[in-house]
Short mmCIF file of C-alpha atoms (C1' of nucleotides) in Angstrom, two decimals:
data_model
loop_
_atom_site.label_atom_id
_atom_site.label_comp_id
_atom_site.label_asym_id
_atom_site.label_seq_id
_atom_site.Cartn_x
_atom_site.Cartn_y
_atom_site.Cartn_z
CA UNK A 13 1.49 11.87 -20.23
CA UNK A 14 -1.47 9.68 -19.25
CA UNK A 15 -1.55 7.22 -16.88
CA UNK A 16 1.49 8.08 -16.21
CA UNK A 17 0.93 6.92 -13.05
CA UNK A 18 3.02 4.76 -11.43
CA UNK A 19 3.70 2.86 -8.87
CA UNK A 20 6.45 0.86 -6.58
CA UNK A 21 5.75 -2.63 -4.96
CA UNK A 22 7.58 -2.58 -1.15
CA UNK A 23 8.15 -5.65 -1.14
CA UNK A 24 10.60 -4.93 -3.66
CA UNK A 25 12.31 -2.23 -1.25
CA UNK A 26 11.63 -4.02 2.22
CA UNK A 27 13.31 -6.54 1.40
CA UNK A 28 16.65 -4.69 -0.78
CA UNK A 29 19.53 -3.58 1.95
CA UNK A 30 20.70 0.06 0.82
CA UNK A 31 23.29 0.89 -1.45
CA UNK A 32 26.92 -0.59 -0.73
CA UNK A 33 28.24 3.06 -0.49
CA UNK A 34 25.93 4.69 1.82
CA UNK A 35 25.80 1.20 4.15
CA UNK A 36 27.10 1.82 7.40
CA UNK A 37 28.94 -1.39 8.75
CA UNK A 38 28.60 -2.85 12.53
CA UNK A 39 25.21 -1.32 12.97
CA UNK A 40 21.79 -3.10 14.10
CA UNK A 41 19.26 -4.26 12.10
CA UNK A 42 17.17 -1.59 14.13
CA UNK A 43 19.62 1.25 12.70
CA UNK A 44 19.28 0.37 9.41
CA UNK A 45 15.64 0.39 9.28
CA UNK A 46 15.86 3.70 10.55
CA UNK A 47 18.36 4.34 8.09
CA UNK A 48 15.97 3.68 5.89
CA UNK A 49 12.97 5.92 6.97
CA UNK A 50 12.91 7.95 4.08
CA UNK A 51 12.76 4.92 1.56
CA UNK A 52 10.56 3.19 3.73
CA UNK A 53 8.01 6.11 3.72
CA UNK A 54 8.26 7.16 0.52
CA UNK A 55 7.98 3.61 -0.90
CA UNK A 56 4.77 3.13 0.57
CA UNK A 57 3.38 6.67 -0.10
CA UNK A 58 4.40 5.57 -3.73
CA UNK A 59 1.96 2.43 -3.66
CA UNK A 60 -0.66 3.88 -2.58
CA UNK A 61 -0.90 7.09 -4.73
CA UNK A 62 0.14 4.71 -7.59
CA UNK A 63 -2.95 2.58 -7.02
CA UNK A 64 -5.35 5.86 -7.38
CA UNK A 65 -3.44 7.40 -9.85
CA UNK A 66 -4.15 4.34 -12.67
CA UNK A 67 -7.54 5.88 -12.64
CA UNK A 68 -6.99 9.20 -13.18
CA UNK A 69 -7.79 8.91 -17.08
CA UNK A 70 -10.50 7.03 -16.36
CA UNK A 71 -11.37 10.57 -13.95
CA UNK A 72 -11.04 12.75 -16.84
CA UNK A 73 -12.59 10.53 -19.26
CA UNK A 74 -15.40 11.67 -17.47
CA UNK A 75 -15.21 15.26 -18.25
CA UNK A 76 -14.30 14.23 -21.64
CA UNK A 77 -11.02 15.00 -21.09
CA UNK A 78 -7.90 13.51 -22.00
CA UNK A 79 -5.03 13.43 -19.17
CA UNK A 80 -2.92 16.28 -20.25
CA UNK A 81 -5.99 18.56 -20.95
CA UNK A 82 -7.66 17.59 -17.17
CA UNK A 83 -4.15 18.68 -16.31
CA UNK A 84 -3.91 22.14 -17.84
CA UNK A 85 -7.46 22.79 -16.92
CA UNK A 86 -6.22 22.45 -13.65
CA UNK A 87 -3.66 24.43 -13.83
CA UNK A 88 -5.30 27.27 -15.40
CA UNK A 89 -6.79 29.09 -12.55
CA UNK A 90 -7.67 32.61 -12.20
CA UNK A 91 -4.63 34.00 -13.92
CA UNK A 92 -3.69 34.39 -17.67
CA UNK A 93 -0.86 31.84 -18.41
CA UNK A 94 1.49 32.42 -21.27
CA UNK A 95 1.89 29.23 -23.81
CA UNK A 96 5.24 29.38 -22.75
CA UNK A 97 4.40 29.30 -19.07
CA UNK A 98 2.48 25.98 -19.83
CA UNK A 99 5.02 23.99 -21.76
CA UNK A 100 7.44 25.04 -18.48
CA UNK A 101 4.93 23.07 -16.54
CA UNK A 102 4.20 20.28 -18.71
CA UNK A 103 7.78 19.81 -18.85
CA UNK A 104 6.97 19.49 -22.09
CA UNK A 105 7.99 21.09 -25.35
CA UNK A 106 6.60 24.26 -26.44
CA UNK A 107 5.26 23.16 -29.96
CA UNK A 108 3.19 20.56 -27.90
CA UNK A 109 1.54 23.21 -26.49
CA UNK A 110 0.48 24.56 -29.88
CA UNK A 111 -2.28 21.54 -30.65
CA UNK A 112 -2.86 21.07 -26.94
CA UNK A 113 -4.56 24.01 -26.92
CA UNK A 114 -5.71 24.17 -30.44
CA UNK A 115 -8.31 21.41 -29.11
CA UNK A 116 -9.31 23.22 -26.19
CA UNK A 117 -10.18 25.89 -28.00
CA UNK A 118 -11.92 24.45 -30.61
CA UNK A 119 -13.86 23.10 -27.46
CA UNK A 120 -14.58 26.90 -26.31
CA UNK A 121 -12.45 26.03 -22.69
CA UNK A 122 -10.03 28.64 -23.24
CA UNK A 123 -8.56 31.34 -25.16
CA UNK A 124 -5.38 32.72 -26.77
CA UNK A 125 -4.68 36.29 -26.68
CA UNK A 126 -2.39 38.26 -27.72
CA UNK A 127 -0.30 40.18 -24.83
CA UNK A 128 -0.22 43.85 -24.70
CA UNK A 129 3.64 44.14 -23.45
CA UNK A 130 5.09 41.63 -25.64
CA UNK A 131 3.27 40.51 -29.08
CA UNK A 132 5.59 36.90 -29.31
CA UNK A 133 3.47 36.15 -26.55
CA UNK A 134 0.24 34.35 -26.14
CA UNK A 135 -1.97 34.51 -23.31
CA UNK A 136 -4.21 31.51 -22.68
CA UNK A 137 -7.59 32.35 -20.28
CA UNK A 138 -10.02 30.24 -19.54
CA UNK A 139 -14.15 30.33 -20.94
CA UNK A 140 -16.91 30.86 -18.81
CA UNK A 141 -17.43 27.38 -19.78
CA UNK A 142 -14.03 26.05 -18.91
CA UNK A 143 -13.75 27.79 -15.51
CA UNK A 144 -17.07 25.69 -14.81
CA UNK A 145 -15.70 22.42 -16.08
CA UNK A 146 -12.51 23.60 -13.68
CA UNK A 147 -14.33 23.50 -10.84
CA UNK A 148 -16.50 20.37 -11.46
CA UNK A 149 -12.91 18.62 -11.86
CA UNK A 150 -11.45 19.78 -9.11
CA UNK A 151 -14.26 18.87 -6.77
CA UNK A 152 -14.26 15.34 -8.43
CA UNK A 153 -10.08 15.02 -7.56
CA UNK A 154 -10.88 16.28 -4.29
CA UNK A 155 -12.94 12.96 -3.41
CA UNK A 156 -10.26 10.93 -1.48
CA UNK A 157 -9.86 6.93 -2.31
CA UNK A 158 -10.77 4.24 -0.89
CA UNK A 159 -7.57 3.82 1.68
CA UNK A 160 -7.73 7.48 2.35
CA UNK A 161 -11.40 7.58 3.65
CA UNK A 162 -11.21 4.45 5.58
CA UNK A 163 -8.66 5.90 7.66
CA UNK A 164 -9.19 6.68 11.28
CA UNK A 165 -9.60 10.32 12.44
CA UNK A 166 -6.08 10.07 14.13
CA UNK A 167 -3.93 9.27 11.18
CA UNK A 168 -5.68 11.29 8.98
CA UNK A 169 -5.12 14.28 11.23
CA UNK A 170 -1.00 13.22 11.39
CA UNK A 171 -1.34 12.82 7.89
CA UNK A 172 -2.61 16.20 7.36
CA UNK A 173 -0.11 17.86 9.62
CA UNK A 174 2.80 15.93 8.61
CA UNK A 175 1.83 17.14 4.87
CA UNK A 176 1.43 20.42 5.69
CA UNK A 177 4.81 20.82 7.41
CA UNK A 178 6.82 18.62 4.18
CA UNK A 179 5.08 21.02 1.57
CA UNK A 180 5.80 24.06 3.61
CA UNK A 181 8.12 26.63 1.75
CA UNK A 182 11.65 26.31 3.10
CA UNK B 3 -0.27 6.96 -19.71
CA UNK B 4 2.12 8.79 -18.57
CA UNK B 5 2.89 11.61 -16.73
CA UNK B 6 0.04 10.97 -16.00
CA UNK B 7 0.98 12.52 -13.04
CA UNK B 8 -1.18 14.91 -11.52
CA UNK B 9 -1.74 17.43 -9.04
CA UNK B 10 -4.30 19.76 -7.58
CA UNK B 11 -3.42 22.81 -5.64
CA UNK B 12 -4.61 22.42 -1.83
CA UNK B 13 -5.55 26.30 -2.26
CA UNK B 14 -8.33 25.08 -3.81
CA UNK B 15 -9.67 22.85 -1.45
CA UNK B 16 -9.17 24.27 1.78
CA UNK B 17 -10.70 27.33 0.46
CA UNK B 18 -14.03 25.16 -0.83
CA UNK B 19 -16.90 24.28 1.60
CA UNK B 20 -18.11 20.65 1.35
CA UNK B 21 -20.73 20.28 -1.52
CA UNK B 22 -24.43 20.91 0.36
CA UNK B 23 -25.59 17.67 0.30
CA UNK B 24 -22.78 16.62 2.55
CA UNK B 25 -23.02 20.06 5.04
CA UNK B 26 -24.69 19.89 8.20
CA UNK B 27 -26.32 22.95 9.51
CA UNK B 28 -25.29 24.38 12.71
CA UNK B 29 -21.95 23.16 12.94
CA UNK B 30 -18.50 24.90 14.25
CA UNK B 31 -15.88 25.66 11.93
CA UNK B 32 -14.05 22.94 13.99
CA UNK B 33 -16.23 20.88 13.37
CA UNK B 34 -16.21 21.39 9.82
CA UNK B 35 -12.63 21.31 9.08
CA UNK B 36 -12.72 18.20 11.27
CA UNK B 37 -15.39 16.36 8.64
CA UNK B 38 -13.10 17.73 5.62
CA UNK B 39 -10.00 15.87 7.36
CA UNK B 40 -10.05 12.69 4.49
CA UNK B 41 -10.01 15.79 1.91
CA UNK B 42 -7.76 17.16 3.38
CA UNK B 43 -4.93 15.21 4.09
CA UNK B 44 -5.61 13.28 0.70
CA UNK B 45 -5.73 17.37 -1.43
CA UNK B 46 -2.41 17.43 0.78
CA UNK B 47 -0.75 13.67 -0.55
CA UNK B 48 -2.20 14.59 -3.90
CA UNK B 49 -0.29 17.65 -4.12
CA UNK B 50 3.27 16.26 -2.66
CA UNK B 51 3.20 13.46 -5.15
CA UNK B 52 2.05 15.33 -8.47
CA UNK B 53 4.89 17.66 -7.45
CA UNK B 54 7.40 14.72 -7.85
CA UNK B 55 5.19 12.83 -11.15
CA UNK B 56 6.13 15.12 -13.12
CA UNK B 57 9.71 14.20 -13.10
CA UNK B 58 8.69 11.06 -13.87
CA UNK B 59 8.88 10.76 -17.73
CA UNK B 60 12.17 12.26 -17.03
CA UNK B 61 13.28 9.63 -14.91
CA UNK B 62 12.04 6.90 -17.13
CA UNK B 63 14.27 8.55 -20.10
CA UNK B 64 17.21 8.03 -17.61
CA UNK B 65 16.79 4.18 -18.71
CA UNK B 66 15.26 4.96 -22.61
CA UNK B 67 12.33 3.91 -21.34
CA UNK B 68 9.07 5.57 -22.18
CA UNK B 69 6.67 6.04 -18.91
CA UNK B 70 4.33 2.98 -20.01
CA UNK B 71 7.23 0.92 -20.50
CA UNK B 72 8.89 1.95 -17.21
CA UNK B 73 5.45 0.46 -15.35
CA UNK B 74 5.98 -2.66 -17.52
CA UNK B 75 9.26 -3.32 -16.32
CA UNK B 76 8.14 -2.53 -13.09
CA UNK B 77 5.04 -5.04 -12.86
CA UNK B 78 6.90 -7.89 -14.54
CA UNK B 79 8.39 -9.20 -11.72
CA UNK B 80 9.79 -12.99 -11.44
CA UNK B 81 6.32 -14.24 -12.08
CA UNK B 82 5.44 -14.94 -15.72
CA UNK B 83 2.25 -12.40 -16.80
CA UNK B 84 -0.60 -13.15 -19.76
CA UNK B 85 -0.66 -10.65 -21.76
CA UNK B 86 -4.60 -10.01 -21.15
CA UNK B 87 -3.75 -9.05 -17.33
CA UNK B 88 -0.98 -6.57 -18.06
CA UNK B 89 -3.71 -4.94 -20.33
CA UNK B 90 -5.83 -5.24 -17.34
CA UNK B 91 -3.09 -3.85 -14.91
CA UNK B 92 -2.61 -0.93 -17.33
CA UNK B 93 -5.80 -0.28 -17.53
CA UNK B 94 -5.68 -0.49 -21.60
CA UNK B 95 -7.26 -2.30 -24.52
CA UNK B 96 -5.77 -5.98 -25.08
CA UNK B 97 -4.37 -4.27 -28.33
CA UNK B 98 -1.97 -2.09 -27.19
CA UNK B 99 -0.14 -4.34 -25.37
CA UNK B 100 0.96 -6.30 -28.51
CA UNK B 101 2.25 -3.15 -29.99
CA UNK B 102 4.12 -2.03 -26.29
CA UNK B 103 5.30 -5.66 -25.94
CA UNK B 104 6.95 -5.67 -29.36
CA UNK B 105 9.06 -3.05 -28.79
CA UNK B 106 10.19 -4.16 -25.50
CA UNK B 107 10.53 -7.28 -26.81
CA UNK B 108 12.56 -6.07 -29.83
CA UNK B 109 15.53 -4.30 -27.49
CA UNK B 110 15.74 -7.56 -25.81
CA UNK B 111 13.90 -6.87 -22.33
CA UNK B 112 10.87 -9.57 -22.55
CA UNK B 113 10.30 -12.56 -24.12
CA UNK B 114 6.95 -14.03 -25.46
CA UNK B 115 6.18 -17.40 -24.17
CA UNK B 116 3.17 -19.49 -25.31
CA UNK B 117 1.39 -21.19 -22.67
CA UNK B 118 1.36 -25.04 -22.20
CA UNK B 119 -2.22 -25.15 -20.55
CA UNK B 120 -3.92 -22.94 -22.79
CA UNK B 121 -2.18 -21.97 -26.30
CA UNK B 122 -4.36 -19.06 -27.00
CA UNK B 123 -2.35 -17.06 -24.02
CA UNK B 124 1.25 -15.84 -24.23
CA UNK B 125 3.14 -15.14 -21.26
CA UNK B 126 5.85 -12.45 -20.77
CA UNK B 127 8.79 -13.45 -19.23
CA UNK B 128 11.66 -10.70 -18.62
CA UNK B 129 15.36 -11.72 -20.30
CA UNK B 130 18.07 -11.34 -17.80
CA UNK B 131 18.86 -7.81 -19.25
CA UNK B 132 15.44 -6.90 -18.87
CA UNK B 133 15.61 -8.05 -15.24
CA UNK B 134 18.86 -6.41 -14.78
CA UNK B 135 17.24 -3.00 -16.12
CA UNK B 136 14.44 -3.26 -13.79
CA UNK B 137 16.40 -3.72 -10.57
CA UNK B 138 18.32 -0.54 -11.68
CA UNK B 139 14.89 1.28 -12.28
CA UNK B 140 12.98 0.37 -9.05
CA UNK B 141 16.69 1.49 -7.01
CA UNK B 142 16.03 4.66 -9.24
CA UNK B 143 12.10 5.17 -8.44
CA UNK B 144 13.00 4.43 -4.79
CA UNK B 145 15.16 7.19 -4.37
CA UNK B 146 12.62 10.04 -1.90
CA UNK B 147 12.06 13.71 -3.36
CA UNK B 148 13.47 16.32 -1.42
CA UNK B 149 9.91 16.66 0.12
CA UNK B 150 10.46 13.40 1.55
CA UNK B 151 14.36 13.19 2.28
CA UNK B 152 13.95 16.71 4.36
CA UNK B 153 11.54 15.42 6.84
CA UNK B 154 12.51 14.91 10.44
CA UNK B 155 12.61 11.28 11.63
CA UNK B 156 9.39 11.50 13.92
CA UNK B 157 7.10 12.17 10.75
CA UNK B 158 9.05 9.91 9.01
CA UNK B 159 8.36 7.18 11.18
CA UNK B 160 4.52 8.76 11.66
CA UNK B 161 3.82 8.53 7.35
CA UNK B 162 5.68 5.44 7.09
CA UNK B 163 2.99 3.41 9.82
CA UNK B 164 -0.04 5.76 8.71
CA UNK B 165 0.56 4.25 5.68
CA UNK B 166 1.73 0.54 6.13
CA UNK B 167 -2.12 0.43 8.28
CA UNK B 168 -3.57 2.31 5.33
CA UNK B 169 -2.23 0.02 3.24
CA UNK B 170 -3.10 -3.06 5.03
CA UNK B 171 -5.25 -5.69 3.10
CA UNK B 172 -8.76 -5.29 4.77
"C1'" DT C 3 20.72 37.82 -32.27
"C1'" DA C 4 17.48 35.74 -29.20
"C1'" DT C 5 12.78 34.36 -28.06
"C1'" DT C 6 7.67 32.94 -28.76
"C1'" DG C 7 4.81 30.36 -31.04
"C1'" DT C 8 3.87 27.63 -35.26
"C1'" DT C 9 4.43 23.98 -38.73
"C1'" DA C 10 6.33 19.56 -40.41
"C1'" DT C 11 7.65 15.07 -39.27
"C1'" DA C 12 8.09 10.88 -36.72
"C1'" DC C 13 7.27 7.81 -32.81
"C1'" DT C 14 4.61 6.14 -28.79
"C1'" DC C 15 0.27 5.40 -26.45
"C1'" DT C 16 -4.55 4.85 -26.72
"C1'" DA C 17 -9.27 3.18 -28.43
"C1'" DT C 18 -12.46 0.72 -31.63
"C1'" DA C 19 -13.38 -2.71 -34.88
"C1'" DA C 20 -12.41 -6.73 -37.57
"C1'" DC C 21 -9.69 -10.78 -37.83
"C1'" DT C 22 -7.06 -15.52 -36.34
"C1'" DA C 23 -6.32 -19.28 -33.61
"C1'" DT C 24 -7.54 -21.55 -30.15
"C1'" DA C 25 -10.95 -23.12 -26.45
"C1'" DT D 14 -19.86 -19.42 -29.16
"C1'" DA D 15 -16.44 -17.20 -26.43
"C1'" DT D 16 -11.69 -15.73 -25.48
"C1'" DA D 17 -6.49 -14.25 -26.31
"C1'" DG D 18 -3.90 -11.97 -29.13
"C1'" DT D 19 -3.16 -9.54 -33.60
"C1'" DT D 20 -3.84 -6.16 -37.30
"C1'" DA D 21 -5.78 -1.87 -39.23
"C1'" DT D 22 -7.03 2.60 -38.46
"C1'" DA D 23 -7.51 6.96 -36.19
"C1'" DG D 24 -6.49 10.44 -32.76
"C1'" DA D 25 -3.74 12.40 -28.92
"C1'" DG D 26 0.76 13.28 -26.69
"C1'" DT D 27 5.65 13.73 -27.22
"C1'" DA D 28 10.29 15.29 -29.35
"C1'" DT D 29 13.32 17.50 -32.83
"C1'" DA D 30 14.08 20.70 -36.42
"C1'" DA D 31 13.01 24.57 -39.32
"C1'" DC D 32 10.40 28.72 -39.72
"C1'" DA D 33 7.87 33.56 -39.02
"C1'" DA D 34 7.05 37.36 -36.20
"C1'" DT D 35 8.67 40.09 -32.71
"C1'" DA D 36 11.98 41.75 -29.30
#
DNA sequence: TATTGTTATACTCTATAACTATA
DNA sequence: TATAGTTATAGAGTATAACAATA
C-alpha cells in the first residue's frame, strides 16, 4: 500500500462519450450528461481526494509511521482484533500481517495475545502508548484540505448531508 | 504507494469536540456542529472514498499493473514527462523512478527518450500499447462504487457542482 | 481435515548516498 | 558547481508456498 493514492484527470472523462453498449441513441446532449451523473460525480470526487491522498505518507511520516501501519493504527480502536481480522481488512495476505505487526510491537503500539476460546488465534490490542498515537492521528486526518476548507458554508452543508445519506446502511 | 488508500471512521469525529484552542466558549451545540461543518463533510468524503481505495490494488491487478504503475499510466498522458517531474508527481526520490520506469519500459508500455534541449533529461513517452492500456484503465477507474451509482439524481447533480466549484482553479 | 499464524522466498516500492554525464 | 538520472544498499509491503499448532 502507500501512496496508493490515486487519482483521475476529468478531462479525460468529460470529454469520453459512454460505452457503445450502454449509449442510448436519438437522445440530447442534455440526456447524456445526465446519463452520465454518476461518472461525472464520481470523477471529480476522484480528483480531488486523489490530490490529498498523495500526501498521506507524507501524514504518517509524521507519526513515524509508514502507510500501512497509520492504517492499522486506525483501525485498531477500542476492540481486540484478531490477526486474521486484519489481513481481511488489508485485503491483504495473512503472513503480511505477521511482520506488520512484529514492528509495531517491537515499537510497544500494540500487543498479541493469545485468545481464550480459540488458541490458533491471536488477538492484537493496542498500548497505552499506541491508543495515544491513535488519537493524535486521527485528529491530524481529521484536518480537511485545502479545497475542503475554502468551501462555502452552503456546499459544505450539501456535502455533508449528501454523504451522510450515500454512506447510510441500506 | 499504494493502497495507500485510507480511511477514518466518521464515529470518531463526530463524537470529538474541536481541539481547545479552536473552541469558543459560550456557544450552542448548533453552533458548534455548524463550525465543525469542513470536518465534517471532509471525515464524511474521507470515509466514502477509503471504502472504495481499498479495492484499488485489486483493480490495478485487473491490468498486471502494480498500484504505482497504475498512477504512471495514468499521469502519462499525450504529453511527453522528464523523468525528475514524475518523481515529483509521485511524490518519490528521483531514484525510484529509474527502477519503476524500467519495468514498464521492459513490457513495452513507455519508452525513454533523451531530450534535444537538454541531454541530461529523458522523457517518457507511452508506446501505443501502453496508450492503449491506459485508455482501458482510466474507463476502468471511472466506473462509480455502489456508494456512488445508488445515489438519486438530485445529489448527484448537488456533489457533481459542489465539487466542479471546489475544484475550480482559484 | 480445516484453519490460524508463522517462516521462507521473491518481487515491488521506497529512501539515502555515491556516482556519471551533462549543464 | 549544480542538476538529471543511475547504481548500490537497506528496509517495508506484498504474494505464494510450506509448515506447526490447534480445532
Amino acid at each position: 500500500m502507500g501512496n496508493y493514492i490515486e487519482g483521475m484527470s476529468s478531462e479525460h472523462l468529460e470529454r469520453k462519450t459512454r460505452p457503445a453498449d450502454s449509449r442510448r441513441r436519438g437522445e440530447s446532449v442534455t440526456e447524456v450528461e445526465e446519463h452520465d451523473l454518476p461518472r461525472q460525480a464520481w470523477t471529480l470526487l476522484f480528483e480531488l481526494m486523489h490530490a490529498h491522498m498523495r500526501n498521506f505518507p507524507a501524514l504518517a511520516a509524521e507519526f513515524e509511521l509508514s502507510p500501512v501501519q497509520a492504517h492499522v493504527l486506525r483501525q485498531l480502536g477500542e476492540a481486540p482484533l484478531a490477526m486474521s481480522t486484519l489481513a481481511n481488512y488489508l485485503s491483504c495476505d495473512a503472513s503480511n500481517v505477521t511482520g506488520l505487526v512484529d514492528r509495531m510491537e517491537a515499537r510497544g503500539l500494540v500487543e498479541r495475545r493469545s485468545s481464550e476460546q480459540d488458541r490458533r488465534v491471536k488477538m492484537l490490542v493496542l498500548t497505552d502508548a499506541g491508543a495515544a498515537l491513535r488519537e493524535r492521528l486521527l485528529e491530524r486526518m481529521a484536518e480537511p484540505p485545502e479545497a475542503i476548507a475554502a468551501m462555502g458554508d452552503d456546499d459544505l452543508r450539501a456535502l455533508r448531508d449528501i454523504m451522510r445519506r450515500a454512506l447510510k446502511p441500506q
